[in-house]
Short mmCIF file of C-alpha atoms and ligand atoms in Angstrom, two decimals:
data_model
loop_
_atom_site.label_atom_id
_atom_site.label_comp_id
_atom_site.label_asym_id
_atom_site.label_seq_id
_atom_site.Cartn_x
_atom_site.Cartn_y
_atom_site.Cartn_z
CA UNK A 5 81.16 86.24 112.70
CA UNK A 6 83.99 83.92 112.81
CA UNK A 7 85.73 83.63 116.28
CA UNK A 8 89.48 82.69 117.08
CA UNK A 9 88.21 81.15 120.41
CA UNK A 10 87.94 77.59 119.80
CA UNK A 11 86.88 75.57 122.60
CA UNK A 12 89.14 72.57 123.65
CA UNK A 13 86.19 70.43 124.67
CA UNK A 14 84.82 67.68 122.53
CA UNK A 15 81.62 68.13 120.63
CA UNK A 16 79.22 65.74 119.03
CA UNK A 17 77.78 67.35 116.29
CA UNK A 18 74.16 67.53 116.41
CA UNK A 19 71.87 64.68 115.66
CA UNK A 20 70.50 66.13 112.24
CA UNK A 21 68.92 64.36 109.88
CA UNK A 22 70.45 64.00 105.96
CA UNK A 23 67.88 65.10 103.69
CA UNK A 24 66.82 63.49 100.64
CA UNK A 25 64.51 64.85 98.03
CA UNK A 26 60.93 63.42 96.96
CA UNK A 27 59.98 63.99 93.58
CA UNK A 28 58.56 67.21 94.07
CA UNK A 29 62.22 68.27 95.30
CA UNK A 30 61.40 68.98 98.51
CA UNK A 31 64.29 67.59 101.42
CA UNK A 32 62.96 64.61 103.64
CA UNK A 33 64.02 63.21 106.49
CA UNK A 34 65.31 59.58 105.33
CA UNK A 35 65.21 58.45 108.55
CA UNK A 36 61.29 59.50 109.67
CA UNK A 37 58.43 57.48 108.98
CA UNK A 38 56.15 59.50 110.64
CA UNK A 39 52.82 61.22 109.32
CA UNK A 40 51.00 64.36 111.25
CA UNK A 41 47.56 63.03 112.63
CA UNK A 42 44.89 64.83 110.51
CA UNK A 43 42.86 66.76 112.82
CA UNK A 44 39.69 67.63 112.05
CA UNK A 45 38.47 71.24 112.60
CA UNK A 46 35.64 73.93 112.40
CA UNK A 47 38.61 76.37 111.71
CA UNK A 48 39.73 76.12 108.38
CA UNK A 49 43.58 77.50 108.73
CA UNK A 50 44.60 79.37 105.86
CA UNK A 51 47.17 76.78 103.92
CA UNK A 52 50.43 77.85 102.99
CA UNK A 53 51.70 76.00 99.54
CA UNK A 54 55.46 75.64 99.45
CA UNK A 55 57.31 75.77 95.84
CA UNK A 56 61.14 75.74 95.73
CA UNK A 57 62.85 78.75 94.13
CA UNK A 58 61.63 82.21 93.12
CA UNK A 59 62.78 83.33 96.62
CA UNK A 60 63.09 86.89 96.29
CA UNK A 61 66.26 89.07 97.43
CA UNK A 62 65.17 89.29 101.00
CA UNK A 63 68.31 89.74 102.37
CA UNK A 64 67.57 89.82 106.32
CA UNK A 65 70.02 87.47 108.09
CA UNK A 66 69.46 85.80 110.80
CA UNK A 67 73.72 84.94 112.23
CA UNK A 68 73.77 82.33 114.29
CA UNK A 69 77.42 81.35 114.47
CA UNK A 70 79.25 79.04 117.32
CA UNK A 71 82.61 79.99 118.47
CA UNK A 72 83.65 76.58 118.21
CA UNK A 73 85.44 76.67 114.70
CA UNK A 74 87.18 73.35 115.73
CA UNK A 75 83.89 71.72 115.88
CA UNK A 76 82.51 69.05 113.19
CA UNK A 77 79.60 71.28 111.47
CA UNK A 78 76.54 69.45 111.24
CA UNK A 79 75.93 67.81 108.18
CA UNK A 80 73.57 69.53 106.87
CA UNK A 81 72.71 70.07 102.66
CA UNK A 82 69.33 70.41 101.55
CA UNK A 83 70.14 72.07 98.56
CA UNK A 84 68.15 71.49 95.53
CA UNK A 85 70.21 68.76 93.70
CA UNK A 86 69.84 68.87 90.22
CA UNK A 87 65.89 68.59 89.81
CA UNK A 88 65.08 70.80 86.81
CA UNK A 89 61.54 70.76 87.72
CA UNK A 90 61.38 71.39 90.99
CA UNK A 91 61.80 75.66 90.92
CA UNK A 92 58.11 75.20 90.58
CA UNK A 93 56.74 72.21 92.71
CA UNK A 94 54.15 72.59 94.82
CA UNK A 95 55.23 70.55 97.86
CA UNK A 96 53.24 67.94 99.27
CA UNK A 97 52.93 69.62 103.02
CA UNK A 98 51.02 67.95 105.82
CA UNK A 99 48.06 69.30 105.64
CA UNK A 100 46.83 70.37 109.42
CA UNK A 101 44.28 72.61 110.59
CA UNK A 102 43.90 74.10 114.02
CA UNK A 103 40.67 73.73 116.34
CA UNK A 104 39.86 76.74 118.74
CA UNK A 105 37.85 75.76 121.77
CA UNK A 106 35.72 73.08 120.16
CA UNK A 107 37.57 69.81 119.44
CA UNK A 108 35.50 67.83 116.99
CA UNK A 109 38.39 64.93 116.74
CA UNK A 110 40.59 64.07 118.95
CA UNK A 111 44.49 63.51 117.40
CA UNK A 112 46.37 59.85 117.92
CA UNK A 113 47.49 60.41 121.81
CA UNK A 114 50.53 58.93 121.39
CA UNK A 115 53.95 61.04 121.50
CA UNK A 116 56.34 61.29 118.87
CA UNK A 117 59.90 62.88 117.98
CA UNK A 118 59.81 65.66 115.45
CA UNK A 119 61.25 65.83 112.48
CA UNK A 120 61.16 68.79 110.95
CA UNK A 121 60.48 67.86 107.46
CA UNK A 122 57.36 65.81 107.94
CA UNK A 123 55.69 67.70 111.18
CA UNK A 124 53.89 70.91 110.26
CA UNK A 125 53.67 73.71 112.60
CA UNK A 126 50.28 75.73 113.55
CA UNK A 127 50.89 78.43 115.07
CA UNK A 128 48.58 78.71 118.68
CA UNK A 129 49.81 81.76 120.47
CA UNK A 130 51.34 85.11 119.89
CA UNK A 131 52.87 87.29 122.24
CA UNK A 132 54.12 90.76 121.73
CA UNK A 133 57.52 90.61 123.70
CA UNK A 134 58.72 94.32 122.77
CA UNK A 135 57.11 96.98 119.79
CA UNK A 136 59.29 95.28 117.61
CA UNK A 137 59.57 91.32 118.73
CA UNK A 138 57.44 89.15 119.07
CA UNK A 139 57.11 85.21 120.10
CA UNK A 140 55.03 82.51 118.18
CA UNK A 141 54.10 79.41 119.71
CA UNK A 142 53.20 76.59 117.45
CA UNK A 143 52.34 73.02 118.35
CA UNK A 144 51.61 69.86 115.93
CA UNK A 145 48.32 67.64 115.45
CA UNK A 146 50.22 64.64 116.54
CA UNK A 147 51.04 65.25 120.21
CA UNK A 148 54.81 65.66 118.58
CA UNK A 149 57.48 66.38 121.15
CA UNK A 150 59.80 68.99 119.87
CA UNK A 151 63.20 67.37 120.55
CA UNK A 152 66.26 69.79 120.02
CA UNK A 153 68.87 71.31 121.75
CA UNK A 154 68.91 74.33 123.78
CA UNK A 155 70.17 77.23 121.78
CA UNK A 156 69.68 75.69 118.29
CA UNK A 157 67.40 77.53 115.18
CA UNK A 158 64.81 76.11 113.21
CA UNK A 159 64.71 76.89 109.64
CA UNK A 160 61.16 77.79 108.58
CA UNK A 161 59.58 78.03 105.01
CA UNK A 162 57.27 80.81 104.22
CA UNK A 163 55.39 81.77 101.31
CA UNK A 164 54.81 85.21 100.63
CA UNK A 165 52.85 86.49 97.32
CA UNK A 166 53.96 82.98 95.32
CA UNK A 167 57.43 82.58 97.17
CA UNK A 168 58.95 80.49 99.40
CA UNK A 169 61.29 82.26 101.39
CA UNK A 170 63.62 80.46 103.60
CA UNK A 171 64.66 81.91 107.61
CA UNK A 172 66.56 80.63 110.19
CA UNK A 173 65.14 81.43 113.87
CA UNK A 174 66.24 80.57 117.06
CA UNK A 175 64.03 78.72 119.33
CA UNK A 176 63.36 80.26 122.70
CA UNK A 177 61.73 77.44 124.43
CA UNK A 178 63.06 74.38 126.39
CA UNK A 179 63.19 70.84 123.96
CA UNK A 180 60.72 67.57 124.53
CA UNK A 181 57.85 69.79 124.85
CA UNK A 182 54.47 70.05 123.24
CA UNK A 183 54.64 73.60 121.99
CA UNK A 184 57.85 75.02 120.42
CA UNK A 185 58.29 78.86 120.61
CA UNK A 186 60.19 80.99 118.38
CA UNK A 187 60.82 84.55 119.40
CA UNK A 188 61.64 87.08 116.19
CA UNK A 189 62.69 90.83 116.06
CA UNK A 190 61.19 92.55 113.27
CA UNK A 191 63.85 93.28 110.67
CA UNK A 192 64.16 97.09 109.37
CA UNK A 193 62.67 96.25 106.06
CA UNK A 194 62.86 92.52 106.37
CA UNK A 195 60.54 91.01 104.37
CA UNK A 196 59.81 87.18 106.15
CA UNK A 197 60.40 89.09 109.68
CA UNK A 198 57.54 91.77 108.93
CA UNK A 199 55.61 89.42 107.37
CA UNK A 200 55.44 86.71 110.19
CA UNK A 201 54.54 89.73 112.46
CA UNK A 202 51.76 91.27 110.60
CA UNK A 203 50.34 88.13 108.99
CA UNK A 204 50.78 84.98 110.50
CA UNK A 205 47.45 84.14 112.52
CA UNK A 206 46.49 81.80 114.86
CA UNK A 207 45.69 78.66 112.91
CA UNK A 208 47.85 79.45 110.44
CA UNK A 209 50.35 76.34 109.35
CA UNK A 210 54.12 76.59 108.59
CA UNK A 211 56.71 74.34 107.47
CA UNK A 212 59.81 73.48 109.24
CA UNK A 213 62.84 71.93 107.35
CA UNK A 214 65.47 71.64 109.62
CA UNK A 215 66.70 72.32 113.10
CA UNK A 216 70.88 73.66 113.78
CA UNK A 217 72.97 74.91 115.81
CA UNK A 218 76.44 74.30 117.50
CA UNK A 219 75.90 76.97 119.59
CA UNK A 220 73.99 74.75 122.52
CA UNK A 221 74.06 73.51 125.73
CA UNK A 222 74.19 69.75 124.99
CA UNK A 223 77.08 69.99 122.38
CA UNK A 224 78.92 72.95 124.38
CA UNK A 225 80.70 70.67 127.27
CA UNK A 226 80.11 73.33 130.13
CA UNK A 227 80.76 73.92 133.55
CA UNK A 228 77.99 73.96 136.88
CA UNK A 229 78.38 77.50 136.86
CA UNK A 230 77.42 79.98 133.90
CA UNK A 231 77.07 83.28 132.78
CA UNK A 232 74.81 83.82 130.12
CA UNK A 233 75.52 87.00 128.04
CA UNK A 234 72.92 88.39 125.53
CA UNK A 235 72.02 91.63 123.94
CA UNK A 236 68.80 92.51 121.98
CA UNK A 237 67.08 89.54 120.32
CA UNK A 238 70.21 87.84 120.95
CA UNK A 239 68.64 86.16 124.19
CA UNK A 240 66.22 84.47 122.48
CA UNK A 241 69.02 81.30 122.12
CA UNK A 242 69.92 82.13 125.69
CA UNK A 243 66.22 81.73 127.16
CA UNK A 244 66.35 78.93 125.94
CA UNK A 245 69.20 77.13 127.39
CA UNK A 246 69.08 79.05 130.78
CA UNK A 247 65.25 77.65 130.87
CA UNK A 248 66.24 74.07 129.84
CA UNK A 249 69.17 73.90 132.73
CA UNK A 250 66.17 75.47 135.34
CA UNK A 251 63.78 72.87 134.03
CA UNK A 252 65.94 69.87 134.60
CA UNK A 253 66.94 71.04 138.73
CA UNK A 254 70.21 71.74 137.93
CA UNK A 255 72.63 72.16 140.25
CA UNK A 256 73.57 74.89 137.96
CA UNK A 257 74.60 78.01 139.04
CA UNK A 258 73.51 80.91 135.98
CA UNK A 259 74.39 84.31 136.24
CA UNK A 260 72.22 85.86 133.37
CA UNK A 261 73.41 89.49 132.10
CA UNK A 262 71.12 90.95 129.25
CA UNK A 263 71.82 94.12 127.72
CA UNK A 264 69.48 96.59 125.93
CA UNK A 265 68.73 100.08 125.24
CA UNK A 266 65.78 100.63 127.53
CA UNK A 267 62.84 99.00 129.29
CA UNK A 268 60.96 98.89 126.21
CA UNK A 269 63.31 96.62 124.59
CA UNK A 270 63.84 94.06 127.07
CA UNK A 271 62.63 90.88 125.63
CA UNK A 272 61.31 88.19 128.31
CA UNK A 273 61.26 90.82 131.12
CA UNK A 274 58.73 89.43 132.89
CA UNK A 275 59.22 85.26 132.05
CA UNK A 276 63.09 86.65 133.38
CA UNK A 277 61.43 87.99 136.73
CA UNK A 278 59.09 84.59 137.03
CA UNK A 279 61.98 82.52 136.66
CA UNK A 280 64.25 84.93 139.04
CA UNK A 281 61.22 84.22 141.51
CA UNK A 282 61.63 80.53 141.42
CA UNK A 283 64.83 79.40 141.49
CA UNK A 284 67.29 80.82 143.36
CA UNK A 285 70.01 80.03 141.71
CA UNK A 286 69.22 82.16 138.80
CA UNK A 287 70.16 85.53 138.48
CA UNK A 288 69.85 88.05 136.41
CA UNK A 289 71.09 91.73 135.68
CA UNK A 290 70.43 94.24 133.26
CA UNK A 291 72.62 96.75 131.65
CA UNK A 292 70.30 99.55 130.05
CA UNK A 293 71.72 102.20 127.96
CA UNK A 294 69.02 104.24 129.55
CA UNK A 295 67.10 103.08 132.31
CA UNK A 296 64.78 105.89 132.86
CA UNK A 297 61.38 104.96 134.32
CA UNK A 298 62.72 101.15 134.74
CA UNK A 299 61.55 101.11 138.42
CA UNK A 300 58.25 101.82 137.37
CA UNK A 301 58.92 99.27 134.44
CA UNK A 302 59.13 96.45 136.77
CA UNK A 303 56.22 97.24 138.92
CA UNK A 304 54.12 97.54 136.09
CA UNK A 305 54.65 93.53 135.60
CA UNK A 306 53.45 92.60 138.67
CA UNK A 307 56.89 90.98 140.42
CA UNK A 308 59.96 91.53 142.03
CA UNK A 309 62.43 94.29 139.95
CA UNK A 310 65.13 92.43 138.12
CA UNK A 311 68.62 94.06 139.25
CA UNK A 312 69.44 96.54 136.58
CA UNK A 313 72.27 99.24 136.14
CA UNK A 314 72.35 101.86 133.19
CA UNK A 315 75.60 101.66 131.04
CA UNK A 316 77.27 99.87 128.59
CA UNK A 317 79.42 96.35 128.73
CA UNK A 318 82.77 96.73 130.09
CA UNK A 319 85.95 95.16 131.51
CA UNK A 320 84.86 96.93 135.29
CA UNK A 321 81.30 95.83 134.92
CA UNK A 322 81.88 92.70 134.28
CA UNK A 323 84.79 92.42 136.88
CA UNK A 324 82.39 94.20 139.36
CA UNK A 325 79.26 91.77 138.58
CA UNK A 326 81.17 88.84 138.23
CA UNK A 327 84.28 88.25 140.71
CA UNK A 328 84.30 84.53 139.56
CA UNK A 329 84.17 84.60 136.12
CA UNK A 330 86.87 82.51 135.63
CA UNK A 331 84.90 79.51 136.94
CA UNK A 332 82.61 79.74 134.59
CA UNK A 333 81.13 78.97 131.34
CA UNK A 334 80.30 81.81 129.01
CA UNK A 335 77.35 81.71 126.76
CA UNK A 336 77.27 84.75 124.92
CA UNK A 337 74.77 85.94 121.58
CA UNK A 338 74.07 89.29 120.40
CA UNK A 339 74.87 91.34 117.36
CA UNK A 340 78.41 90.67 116.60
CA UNK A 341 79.59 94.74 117.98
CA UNK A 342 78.25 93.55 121.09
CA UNK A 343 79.91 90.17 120.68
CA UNK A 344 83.33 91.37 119.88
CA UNK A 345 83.40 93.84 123.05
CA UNK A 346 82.57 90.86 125.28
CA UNK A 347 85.38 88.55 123.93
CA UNK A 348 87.86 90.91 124.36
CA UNK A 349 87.13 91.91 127.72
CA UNK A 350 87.13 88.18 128.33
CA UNK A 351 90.40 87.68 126.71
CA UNK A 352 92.00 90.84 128.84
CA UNK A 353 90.42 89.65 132.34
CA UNK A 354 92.64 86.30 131.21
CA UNK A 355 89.17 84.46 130.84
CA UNK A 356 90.08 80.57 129.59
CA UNK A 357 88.36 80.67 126.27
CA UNK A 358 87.85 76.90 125.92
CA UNK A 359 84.45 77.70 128.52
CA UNK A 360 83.67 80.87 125.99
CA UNK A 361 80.78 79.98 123.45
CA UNK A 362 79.12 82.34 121.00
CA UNK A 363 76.73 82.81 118.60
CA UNK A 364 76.17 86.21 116.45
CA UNK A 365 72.72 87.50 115.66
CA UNK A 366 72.60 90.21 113.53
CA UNK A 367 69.50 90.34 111.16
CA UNK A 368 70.39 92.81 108.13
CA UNK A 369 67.57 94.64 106.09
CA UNK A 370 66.67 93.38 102.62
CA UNK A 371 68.83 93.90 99.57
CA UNK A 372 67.73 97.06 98.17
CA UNK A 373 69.75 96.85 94.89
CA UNK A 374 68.79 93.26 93.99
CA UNK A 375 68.19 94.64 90.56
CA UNK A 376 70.89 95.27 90.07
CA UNK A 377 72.66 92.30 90.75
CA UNK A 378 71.77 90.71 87.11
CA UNK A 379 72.78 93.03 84.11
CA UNK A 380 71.41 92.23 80.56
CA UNK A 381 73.23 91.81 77.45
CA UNK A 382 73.57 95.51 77.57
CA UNK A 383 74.18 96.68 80.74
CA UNK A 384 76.66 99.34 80.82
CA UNK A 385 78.49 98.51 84.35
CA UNK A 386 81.90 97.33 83.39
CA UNK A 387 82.48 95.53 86.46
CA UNK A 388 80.41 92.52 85.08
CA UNK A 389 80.97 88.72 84.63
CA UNK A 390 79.15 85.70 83.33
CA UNK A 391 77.23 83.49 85.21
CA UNK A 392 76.26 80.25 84.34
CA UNK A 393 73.62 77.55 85.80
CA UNK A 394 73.35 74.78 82.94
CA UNK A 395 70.91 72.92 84.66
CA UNK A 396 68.87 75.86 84.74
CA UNK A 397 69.79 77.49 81.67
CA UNK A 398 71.04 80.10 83.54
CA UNK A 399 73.23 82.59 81.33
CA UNK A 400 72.90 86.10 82.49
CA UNK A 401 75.73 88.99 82.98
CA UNK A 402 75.79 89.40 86.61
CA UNK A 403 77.47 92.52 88.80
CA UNK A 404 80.37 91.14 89.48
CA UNK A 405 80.98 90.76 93.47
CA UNK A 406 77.72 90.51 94.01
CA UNK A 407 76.45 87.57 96.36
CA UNK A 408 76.07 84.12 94.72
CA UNK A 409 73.47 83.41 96.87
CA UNK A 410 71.00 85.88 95.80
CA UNK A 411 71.99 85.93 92.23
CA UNK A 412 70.92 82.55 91.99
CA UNK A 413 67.75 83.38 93.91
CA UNK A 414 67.00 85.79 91.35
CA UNK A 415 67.64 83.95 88.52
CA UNK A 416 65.01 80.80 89.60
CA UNK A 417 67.93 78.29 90.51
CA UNK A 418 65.75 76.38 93.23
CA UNK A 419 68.53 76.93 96.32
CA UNK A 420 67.76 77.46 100.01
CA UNK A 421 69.51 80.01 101.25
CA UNK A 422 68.25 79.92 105.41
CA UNK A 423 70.52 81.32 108.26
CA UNK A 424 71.90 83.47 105.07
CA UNK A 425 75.23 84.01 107.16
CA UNK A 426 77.39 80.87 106.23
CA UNK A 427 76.15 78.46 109.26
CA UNK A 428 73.77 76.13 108.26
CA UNK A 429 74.72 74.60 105.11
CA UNK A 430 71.40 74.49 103.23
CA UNK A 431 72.76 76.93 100.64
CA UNK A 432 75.83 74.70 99.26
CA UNK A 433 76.30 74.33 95.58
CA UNK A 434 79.29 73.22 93.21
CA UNK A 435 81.22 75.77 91.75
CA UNK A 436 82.56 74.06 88.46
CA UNK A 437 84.44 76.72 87.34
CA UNK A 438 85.55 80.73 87.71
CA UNK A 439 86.25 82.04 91.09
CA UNK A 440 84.00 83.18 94.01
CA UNK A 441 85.51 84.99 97.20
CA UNK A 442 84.11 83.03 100.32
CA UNK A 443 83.66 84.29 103.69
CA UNK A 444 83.03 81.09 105.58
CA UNK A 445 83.57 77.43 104.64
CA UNK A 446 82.35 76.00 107.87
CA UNK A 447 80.04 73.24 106.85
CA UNK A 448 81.58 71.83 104.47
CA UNK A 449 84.19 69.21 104.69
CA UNK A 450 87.89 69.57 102.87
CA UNK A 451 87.03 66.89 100.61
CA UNK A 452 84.10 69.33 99.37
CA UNK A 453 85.93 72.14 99.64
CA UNK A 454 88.49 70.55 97.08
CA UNK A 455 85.68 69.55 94.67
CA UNK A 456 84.85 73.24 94.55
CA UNK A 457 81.58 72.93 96.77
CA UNK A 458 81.17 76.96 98.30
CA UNK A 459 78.50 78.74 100.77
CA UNK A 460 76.47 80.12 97.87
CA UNK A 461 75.40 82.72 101.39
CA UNK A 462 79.10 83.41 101.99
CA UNK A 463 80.46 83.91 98.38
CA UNK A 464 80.63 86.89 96.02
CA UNK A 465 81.46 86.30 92.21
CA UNK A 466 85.00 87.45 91.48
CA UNK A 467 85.14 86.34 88.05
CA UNK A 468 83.04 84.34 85.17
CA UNK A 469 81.47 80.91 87.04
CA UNK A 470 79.71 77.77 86.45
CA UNK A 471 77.73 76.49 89.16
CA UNK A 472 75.22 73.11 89.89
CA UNK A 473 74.22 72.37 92.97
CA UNK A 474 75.19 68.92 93.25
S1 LIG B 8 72.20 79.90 104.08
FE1 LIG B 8 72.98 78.84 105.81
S2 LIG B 8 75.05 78.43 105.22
FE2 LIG B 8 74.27 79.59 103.58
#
């Protein structure tokens, strides 16, 4: 979702990494030097193998998109460059494995910074937050601290029957800890979403390749007092920085509204009523489209009921809830209907939109008609064009305005495609000639823009195209 709103206030882009790639193609960290502890374990965790390319059509999106279109993106490419051979690498992950009760070694003591690329995740908890969301907790062998900032994704890499598929999640627990937590909504048809939820075990090890994010409360200058403004999985960013501020004694002063259709679908309800419990200046209301039975809800989880009302976001809500609005800093993330109805009524209640900061969520089902993207040589659709990937001898007649990204998915071109909604940057690649219709340019810098670089994510094919990736 793009965003008019662009905050005056200055903004250091996040400290991320530029990737290299290793032989087998996979992005490193050129920076890191550091290797996972091997832990030994009377658990074997299942291993996950990660190959480039051959990512199927899965076309959930994860949106996570700051308001701050003034802001210097991250630098982010971990596109394939170039490397013919690696669409099928095996990559050389860490390999870990996860002790239950028993420790038979003990891991180096000694803290370090993660980085993404090198640390592997095993996943040690899962928690059913709603019927359809649920949080994993992972840690590393290595005592890692998991240093980001609050409100940022993680892009993770997950192999499903052969496949590497590549999602960007937002991270629902508070940086320099032990554990990290992610917190995903299954996707109506999503294939990574529904497949983290019904397979992933405990034990289990996953790759990370990146962390993101403008949309956070170290980059987003802010004032003492907030209101944090979520709907749906959309809080899971939010949790995250309202938890952070609560964790360091701020002096901050956060109003929390969540929004969601009923009690069943309120993520965090009862880590939301903990936290309510122990700090005082934390408060937080719900707005249920139907609140039936939430009294009994919030009895059932054993603490005080979180203040609730049924009804949908408005101007005279939000005027009612929050007589000082305009003193204080909005963080706002939800699916981008939700989004758009809470800009404007900050725009009418003459809200200063340099404190307004957004990010969209909106996961989208898988592309059903992914065959149909690539025609053959005699495919009757007229609306086709040619596209062409030298380095991967990629010639194929294609349905033209269909999206670059997943046509090159589908053809083997080795490209990561992870927040999928023209954010991250891992899905850039060189358009060397023809025409593509973009939807978002944000990570990429004029002087790539004018070499023809594009959001593979955020492009359609308008006519016949050329394309590398570097
Ligand atoms: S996949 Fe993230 S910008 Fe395209």
């Amino acid at each position: 979702m793009s965003s008019s709103n662009t905050p005056s206030s200055t903004i250091s882009p996040p400290a991320l990494k530029p990737l290299k790639l290793n032989s087998a193609g996979l992005g490193q960290s050129t920076t890191s030097k550091e290797k996972p502890a091997p832990v030994s374990s009377k658990l074997q965790a299942p291993k996950l193998n990660f190959s480039l390319g051959g990512s199927d059509n899965n076309n959930s999106k994860s949106t996570a998109k700051p308001a701050t279109s003034k802001l210097t993106p991250p630098k982010l490419n971990f596109a394939l460059g170039g490397s013919k051979s690696s669409g099928s690498s095996k990559l050389a992950t860490p390999k870990l494995s996860f002790s239950l009760g028993e420790t038979v070694a003990k891991p180096s003591i000694k803290s370090t910074t993660w980085s993404p690329t090198t640390t592997s995740l095993v996943l040690v908890k899962r928690e059913l937050e709603t019927h359809d969301s649920m949080s994993f907790t992972f840690a590393a062998a290595d005592q890692t601290l998991f240093d980001f900032k609050p409100g940022q994704f993680v892009t993770l890499a997950v192999e499903i029957d052969g496949k590497t598929h590549y999602r960007a999640y937002s991270i629902s627990s508070v940086p320099q800890q032990k554990q990290l937590r992610l917190t995903i909504k299954r996707v109506p048809d999503g294939l990574v979403s529904n497949w983290l939820a019904d397979n992933l075990a405990i034990g289990d090890n996953l790759s990370a390749l990146n962390i993101a994010g403008q949309f956070n409360s170290s980059d987003c200058q802010h004032k003492a007092k907030l209101l944090l403004v979520s709907a749906g999985c959309g809080i899971t960013p939010v949790m995250s920085i309202a938890k952070t501020l609560l964790a360091q004694d701020s002096d901050a002063d956060i109003e929390f509204l969540h929004c969601a259709r009923d009690k069943d679908n309120v993520i965090f309800h009862a880590e939301m009523q903990t936290l309510t419990a122990q700090h005082s200046n934390f408060k937080v209301q719900l707005l249920l489209e139907n609140s039936d039975g939430f009294a009994t809800f919030s009895r059932e989880n054993n603490s005080n009921a979180l203040a609730h009302q049924t009804g949908m976001v408005s101007k005279d809500v939000i005027q009612q809830l929050y007589p000082d609005l305009q003193d204080r800093t909005i963080f706002l993330c939800g699916p981008v209907g939700f989004m758009k109805a809470v800009e404007n009524i900050a725009q009418e209640s003459d809200f200063d939109m340099a404190n307004f900061f957004q990010e969209s969520f909106t996961p989208a089902a898988d592309n059903k008609q992914q065959d149909n993207l690539s025609l053959d040589a005699s495919g009757a659709s007229t609306a086709s064009v040619m596209l062409y990937v030298p380095d991967f001898a990629v010639e194929k007649k294609v349905v033209q305005g269909a999206s670059l990204l997943e046509l090159l998915e589908n053809n083997g071109v080795p490209i990561i495609g992870a927040c999928r909604a023209g954010v991250c940057g891992s899905c850039k690649c060189k358009v060397t000639s023809g025409e593509v219709k973009s939807t978002s340019s944000e990570t990429l810098t004029a002087a790539e823009i004018e070499q023809g670089f594009v959001l593979a994510c955020s492009s359609t094919v308008e006519g016949d195209i050329t394309v590398a990736l570097s």
